[in-house]
PDB file of C-alpha atoms in Angstrom:
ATOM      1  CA  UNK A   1      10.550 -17.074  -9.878  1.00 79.00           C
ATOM      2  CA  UNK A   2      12.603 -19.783  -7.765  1.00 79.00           C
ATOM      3  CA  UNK A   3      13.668 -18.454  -4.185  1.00 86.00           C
ATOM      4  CA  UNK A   4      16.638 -20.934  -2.767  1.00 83.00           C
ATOM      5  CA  UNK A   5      16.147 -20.355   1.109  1.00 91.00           C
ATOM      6  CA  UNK A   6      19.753 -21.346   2.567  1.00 88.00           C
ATOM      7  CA  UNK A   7      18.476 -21.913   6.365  1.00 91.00           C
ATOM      8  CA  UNK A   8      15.930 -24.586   7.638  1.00 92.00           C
ATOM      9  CA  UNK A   9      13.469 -23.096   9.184  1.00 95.00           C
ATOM     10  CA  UNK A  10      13.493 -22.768  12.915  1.00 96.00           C
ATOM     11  CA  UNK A  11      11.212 -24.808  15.920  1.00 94.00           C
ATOM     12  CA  UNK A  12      12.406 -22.140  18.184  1.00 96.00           C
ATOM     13  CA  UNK A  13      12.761 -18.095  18.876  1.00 96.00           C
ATOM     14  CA  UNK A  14      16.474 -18.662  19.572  1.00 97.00           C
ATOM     15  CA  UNK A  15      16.623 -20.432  16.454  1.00 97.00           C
ATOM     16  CA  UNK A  16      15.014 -17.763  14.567  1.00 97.00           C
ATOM     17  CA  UNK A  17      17.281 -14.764  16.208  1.00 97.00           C
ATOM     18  CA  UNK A  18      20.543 -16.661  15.274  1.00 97.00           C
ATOM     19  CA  UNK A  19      19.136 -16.896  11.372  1.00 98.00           C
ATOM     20  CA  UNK A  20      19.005 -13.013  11.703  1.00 98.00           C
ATOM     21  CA  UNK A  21      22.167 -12.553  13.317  1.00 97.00           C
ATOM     22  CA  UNK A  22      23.808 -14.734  10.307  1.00 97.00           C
ATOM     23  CA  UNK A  23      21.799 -13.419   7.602  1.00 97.00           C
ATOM     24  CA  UNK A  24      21.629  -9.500   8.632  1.00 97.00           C
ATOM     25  CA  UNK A  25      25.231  -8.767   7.825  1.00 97.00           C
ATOM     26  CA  UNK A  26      24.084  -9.500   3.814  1.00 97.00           C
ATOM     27  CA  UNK A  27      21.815  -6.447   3.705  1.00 98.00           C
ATOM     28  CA  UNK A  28      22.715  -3.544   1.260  1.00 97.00           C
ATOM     29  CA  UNK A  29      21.720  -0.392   1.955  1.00 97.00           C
ATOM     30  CA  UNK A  30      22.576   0.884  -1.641  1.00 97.00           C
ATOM     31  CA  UNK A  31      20.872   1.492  -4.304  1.00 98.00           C
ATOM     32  CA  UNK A  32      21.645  -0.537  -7.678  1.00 95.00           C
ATOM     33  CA  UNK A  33      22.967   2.506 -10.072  1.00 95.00           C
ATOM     34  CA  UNK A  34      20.104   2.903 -13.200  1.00 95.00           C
ATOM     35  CA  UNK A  35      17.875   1.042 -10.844  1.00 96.00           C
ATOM     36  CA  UNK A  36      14.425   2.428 -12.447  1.00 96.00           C
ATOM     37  CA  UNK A  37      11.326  -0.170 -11.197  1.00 97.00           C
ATOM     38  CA  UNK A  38       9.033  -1.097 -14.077  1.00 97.00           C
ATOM     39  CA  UNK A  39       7.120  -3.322 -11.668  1.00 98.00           C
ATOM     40  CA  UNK A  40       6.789  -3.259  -7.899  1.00 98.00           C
ATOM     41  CA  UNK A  41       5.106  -6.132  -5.465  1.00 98.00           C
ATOM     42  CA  UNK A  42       3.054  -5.944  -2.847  1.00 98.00           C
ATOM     43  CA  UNK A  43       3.242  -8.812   0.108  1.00 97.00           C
ATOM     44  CA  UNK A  44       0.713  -9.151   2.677  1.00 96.00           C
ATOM     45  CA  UNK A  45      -0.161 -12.226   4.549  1.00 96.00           C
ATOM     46  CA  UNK A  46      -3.657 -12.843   6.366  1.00 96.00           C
ATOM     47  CA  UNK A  47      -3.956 -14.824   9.574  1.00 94.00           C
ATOM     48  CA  UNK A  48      -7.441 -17.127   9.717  1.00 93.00           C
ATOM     49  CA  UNK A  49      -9.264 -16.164  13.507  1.00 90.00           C
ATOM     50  CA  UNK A  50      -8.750 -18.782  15.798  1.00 88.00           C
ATOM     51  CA  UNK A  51      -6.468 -20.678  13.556  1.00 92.00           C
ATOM     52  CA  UNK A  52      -3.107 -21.257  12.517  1.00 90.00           C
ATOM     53  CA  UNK A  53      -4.132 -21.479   9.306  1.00 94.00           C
ATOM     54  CA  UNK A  54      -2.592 -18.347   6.822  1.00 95.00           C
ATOM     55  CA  UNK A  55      -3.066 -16.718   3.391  1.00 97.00           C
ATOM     56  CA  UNK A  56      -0.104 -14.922   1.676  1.00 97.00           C
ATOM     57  CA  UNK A  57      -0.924 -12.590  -1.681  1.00 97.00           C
ATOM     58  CA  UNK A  58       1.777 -11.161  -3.815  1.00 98.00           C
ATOM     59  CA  UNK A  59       0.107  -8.577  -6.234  1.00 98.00           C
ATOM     60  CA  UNK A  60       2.231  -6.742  -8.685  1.00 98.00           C
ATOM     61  CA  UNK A  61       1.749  -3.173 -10.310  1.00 98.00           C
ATOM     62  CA  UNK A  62       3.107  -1.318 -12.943  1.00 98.00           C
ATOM     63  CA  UNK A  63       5.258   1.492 -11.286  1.00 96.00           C
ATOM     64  CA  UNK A  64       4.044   4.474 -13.550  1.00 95.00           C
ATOM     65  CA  UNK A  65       0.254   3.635 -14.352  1.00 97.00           C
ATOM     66  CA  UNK A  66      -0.421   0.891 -10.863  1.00 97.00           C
ATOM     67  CA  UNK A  67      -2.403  -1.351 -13.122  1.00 97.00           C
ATOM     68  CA  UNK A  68      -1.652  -4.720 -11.900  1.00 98.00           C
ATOM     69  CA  UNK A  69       0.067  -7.137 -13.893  1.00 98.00           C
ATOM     70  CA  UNK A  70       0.353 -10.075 -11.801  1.00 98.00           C
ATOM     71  CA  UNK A  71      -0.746 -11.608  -8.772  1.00 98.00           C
ATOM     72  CA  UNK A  72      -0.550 -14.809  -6.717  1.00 98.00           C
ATOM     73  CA  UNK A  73      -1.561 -16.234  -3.192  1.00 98.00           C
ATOM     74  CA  UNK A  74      -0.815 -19.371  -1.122  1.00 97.00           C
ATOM     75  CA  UNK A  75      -2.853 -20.416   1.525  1.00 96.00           C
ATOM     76  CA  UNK A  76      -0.923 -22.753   4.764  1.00 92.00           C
ATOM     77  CA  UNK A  77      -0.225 -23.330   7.939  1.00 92.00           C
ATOM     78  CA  UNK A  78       2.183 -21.956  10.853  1.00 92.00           C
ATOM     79  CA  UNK A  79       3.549 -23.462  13.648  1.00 88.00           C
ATOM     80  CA  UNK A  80       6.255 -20.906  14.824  1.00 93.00           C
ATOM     81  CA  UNK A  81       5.005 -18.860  18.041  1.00 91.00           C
ATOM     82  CA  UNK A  82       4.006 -15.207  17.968  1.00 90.00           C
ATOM     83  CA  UNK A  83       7.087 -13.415  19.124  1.00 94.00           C
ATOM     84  CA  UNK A  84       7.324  -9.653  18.349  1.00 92.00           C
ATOM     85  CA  UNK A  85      10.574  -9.302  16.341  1.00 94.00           C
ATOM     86  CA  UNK A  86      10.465 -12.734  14.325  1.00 96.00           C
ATOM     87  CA  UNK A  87       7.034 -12.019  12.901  1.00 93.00           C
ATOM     88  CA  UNK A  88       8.806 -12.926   9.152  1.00 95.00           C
ATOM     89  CA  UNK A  89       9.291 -16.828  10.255  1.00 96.00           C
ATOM     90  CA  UNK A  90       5.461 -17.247  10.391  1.00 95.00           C
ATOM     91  CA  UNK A  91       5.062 -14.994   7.271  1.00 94.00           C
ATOM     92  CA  UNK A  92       7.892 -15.997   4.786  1.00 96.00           C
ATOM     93  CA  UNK A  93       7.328 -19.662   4.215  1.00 95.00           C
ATOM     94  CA  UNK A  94       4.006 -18.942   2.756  1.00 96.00           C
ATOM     95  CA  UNK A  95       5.252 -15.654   0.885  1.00 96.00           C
ATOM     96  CA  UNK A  96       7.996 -17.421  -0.859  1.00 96.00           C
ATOM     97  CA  UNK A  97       5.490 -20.030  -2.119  1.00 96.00           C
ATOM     98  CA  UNK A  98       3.367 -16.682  -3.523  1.00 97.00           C
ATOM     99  CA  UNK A  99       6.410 -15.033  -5.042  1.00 97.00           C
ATOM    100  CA  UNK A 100       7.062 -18.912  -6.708  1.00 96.00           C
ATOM    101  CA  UNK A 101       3.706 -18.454  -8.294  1.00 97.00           C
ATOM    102  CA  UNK A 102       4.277 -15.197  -9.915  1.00 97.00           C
ATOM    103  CA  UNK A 103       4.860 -14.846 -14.013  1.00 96.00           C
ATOM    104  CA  UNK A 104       6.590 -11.966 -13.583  1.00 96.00           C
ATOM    105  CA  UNK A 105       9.666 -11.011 -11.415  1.00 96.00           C
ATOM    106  CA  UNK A 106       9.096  -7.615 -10.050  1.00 98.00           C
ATOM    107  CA  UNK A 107      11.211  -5.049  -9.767  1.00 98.00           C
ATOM    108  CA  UNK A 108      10.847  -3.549  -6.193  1.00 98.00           C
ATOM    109  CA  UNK A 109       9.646  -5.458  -3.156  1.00 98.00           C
ATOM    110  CA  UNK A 110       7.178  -3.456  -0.833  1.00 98.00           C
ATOM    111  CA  UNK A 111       6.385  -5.342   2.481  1.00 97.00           C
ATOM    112  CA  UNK A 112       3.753  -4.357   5.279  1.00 95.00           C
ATOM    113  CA  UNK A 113       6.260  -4.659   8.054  1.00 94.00           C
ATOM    114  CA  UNK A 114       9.686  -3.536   8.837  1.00 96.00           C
ATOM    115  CA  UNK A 115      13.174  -3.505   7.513  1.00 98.00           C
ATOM    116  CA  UNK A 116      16.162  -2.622   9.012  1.00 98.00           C
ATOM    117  CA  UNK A 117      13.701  -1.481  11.959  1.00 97.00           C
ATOM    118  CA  UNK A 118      14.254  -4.084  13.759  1.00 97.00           C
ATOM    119  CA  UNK A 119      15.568  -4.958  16.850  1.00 96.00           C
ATOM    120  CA  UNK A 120      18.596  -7.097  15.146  1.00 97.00           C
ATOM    121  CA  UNK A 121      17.968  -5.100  11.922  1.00 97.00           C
ATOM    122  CA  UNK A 122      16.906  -7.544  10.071  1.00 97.00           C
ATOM    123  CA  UNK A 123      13.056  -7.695   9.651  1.00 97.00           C
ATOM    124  CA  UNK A 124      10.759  -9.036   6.877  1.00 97.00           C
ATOM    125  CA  UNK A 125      11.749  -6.703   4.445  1.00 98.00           C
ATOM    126  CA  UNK A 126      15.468  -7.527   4.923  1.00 98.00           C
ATOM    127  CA  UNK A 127      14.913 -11.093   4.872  1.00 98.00           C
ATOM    128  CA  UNK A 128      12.258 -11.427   2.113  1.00 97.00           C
ATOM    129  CA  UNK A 129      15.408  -8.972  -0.151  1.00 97.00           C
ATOM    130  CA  UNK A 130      18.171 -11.180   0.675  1.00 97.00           C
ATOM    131  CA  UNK A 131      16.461 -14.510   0.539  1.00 97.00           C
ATOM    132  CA  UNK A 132      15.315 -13.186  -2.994  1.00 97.00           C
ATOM    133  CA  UNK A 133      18.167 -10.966  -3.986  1.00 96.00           C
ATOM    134  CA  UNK A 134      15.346  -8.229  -5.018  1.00 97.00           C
ATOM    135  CA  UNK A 135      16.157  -5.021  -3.845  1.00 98.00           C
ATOM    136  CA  UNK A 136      13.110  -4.359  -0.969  1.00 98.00           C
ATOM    137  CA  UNK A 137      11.492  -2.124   1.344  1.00 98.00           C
ATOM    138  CA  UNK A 138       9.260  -1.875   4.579  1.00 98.00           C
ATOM    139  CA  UNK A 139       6.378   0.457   4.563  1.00 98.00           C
ATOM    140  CA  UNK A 140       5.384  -0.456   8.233  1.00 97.00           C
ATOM    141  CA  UNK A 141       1.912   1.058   9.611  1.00 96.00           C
ATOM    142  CA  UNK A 142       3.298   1.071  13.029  1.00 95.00           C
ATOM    143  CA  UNK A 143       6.388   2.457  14.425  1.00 95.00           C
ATOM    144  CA  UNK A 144       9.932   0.268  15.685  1.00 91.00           C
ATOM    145  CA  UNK A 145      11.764   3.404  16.935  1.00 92.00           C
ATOM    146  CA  UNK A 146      11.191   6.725  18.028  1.00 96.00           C
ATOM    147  CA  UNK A 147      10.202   9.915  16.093  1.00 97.00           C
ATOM    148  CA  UNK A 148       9.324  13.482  15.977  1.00 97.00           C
ATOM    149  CA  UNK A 149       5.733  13.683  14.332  1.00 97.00           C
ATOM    150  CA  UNK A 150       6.549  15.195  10.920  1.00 98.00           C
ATOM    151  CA  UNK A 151       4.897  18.609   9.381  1.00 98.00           C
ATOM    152  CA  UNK A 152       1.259  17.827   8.087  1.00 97.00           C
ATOM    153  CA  UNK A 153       2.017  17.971   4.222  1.00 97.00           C
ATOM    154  CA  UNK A 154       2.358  15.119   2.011  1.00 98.00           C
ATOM    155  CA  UNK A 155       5.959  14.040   1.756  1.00 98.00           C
ATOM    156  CA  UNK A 156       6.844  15.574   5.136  1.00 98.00           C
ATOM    157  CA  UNK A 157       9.194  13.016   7.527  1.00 98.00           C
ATOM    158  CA  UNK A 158      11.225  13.297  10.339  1.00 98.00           C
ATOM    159  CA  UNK A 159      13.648  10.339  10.946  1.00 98.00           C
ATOM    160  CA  UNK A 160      12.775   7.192  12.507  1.00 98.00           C
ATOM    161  CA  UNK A 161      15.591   6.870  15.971  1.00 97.00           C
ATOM    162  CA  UNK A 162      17.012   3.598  18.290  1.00 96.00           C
ATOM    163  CA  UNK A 163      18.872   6.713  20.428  1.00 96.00           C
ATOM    164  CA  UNK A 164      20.914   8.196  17.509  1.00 95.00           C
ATOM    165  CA  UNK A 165      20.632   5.518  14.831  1.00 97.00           C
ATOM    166  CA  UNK A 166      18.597   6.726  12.323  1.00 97.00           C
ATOM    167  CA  UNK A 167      16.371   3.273  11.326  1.00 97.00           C
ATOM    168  CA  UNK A 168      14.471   4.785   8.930  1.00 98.00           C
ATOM    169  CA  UNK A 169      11.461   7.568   8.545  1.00 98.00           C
ATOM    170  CA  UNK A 170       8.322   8.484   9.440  1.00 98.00           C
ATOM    171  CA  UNK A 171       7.193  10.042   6.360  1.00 98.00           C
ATOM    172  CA  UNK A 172       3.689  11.699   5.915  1.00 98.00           C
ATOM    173  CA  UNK A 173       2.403   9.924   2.707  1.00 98.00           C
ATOM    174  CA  UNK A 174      -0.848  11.875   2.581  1.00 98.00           C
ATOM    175  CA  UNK A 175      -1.914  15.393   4.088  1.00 97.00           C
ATOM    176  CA  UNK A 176      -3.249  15.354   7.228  1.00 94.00           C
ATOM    177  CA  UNK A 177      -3.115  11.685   8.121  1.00 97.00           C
ATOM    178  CA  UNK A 178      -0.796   9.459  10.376  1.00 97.00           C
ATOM    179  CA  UNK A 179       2.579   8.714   8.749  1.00 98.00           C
ATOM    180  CA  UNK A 180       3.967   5.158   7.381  1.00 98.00           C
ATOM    181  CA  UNK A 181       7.158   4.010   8.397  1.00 98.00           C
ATOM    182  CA  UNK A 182       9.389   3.274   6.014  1.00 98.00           C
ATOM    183  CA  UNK A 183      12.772   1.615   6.504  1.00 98.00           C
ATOM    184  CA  UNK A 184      15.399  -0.426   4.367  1.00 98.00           C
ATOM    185  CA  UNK A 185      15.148  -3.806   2.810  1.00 98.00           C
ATOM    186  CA  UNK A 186      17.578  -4.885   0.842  1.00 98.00           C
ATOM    187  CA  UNK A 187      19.729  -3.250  -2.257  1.00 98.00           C
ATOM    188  CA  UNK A 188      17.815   0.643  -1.953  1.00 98.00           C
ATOM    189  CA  UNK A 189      18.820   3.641  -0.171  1.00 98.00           C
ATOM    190  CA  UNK A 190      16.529   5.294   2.131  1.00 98.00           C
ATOM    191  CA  UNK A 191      16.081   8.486   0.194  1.00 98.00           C
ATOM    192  CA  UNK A 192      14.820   6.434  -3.076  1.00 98.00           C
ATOM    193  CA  UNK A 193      12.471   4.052  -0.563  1.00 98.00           C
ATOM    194  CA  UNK A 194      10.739   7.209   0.502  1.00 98.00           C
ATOM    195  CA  UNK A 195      10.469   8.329  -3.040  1.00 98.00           C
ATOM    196  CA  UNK A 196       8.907   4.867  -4.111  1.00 98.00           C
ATOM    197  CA  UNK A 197       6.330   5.181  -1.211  1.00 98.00           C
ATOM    198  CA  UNK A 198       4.830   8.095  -2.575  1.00 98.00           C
ATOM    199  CA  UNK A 199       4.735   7.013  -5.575  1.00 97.00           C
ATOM    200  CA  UNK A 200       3.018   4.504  -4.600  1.00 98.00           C
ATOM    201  CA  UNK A 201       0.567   6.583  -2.091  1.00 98.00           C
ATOM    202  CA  UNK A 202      -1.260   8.414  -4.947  1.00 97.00           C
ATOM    203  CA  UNK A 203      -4.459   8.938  -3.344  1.00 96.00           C
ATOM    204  CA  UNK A 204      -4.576   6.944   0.424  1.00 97.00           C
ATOM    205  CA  UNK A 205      -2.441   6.412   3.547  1.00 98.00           C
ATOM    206  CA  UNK A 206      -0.963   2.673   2.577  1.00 98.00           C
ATOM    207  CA  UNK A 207       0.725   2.224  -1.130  1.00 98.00           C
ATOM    208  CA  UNK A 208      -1.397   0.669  -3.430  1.00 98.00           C
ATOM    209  CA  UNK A 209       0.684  -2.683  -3.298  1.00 98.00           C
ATOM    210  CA  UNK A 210       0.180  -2.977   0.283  1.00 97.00           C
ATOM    211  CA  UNK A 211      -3.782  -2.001  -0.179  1.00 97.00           C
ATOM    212  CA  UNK A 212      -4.449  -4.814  -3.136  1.00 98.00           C
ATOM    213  CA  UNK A 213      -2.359  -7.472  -1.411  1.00 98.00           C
ATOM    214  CA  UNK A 214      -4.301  -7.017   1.691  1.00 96.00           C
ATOM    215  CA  UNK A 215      -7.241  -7.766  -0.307  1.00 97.00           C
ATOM    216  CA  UNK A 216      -6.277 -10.503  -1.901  1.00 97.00           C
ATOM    217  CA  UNK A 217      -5.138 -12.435   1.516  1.00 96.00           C
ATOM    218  CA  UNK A 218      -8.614 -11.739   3.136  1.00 95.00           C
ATOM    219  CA  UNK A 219     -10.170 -12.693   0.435  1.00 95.00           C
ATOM    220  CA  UNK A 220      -8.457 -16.128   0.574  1.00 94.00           C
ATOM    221  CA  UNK A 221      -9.005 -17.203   3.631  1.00 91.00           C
ATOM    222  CA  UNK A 222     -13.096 -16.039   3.176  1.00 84.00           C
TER     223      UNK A 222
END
């Protein structure tokens, strides 16, 4: 799949937060109507210790059985500085060059990071969904908001607050364990982003895209 990227990408933080205030404004926060996923990706990217030197894996499952049915990886460089907030400008140069690897074009986006959680509302997933024009989701291990812990059962969530915005969820996607956080990409609803992440939580704590991406990066850059 080709990704046209209309922004150079930024030397500097200020840079970066003006590509977010321009580009945030294109997020939709709908979902397509009949949208049913046959295939949904998983994007990860692995940092190499010591190193600016990064691996990004795309892996992509069938929705109903989660037998994969593609994959890719590209392994570079960045330059831009850590800055909490504008984590996607190290990660998405190297994640577009994945996605423009795949054979397939999945369905369903799932990123390990945030969404519209996001300090300008306009995080990874956001970005990687509009740059793309796939609808896309964050299923974030870590909160960007505040919440109520939800009840202990699978599928239990309380909502994910910036005072009394509601950024997302913090959704319980096993039994007993700490909950994801999932927010808002691009072209879903938050309601059918929850349902996704269950369905893609069959057995542990992270969705299975998340989990084989993961692998995949580490295993790059080993």
């Amino acid at each position: 799949m080709q990704v046209r990227v209309p922004h150079e990408w930024p030397d500097t933080p200020e840079e970066a937060v003006a590509i977010q205030l321009r580009l945030r404004s294109l997020v939709e926060q709908a979902t397509p109507a009949g949208f049913e996923p046959r295939t949904v990706a998983g994007l990860d990217v692995a940092y190499e210790e010591g190193t600016n030197r990064v691996a990004a894996a795309v892996v992509v499952l069938d929705a109903d059985s989660l037998e994969q049915v593609d994959s890719a990886v590209a392994v570079g460089h960045t330059d831009f500085p850590y800055v909490s907030g504008l984590f996607a400008f190290r990660e998405l140069p190297s994640l577009l060059a994945a996605l423009e690897r795949l054979t397939v074009t999945p369905d369903l986006l799932v990123c390990d990071g945030q969404g519209v959680a996001h300090p300008r509302r306009f995080g990874l997933a956001c970005h990687l969904g509009v740059l793309t024009g796939l609808p896309s989701m964050g299923v974030a291990k870590n909160s960007m908001g505040e919440f109520e812990p939800p009840a202990a059962e699978r599928g239990a969530w309380t909502p994910l607050l910036d005072g009394e915005e509601v950024l997302g969820r913090a959704l319980r996607s096993q039994s007993g364990v700490k909950p994801v956080f999932v927010s808002v990409g691009h072209r879903i609803d938050l309601d059918r982003a929850c349902a996704e992440a269950l369905r893609l939580c069959p057995r542990y704590r992270l969705p299975e895209t998340t989990r084989r991406a993961d692998r995949l990066c580490r295993d790059a850059l080993a």
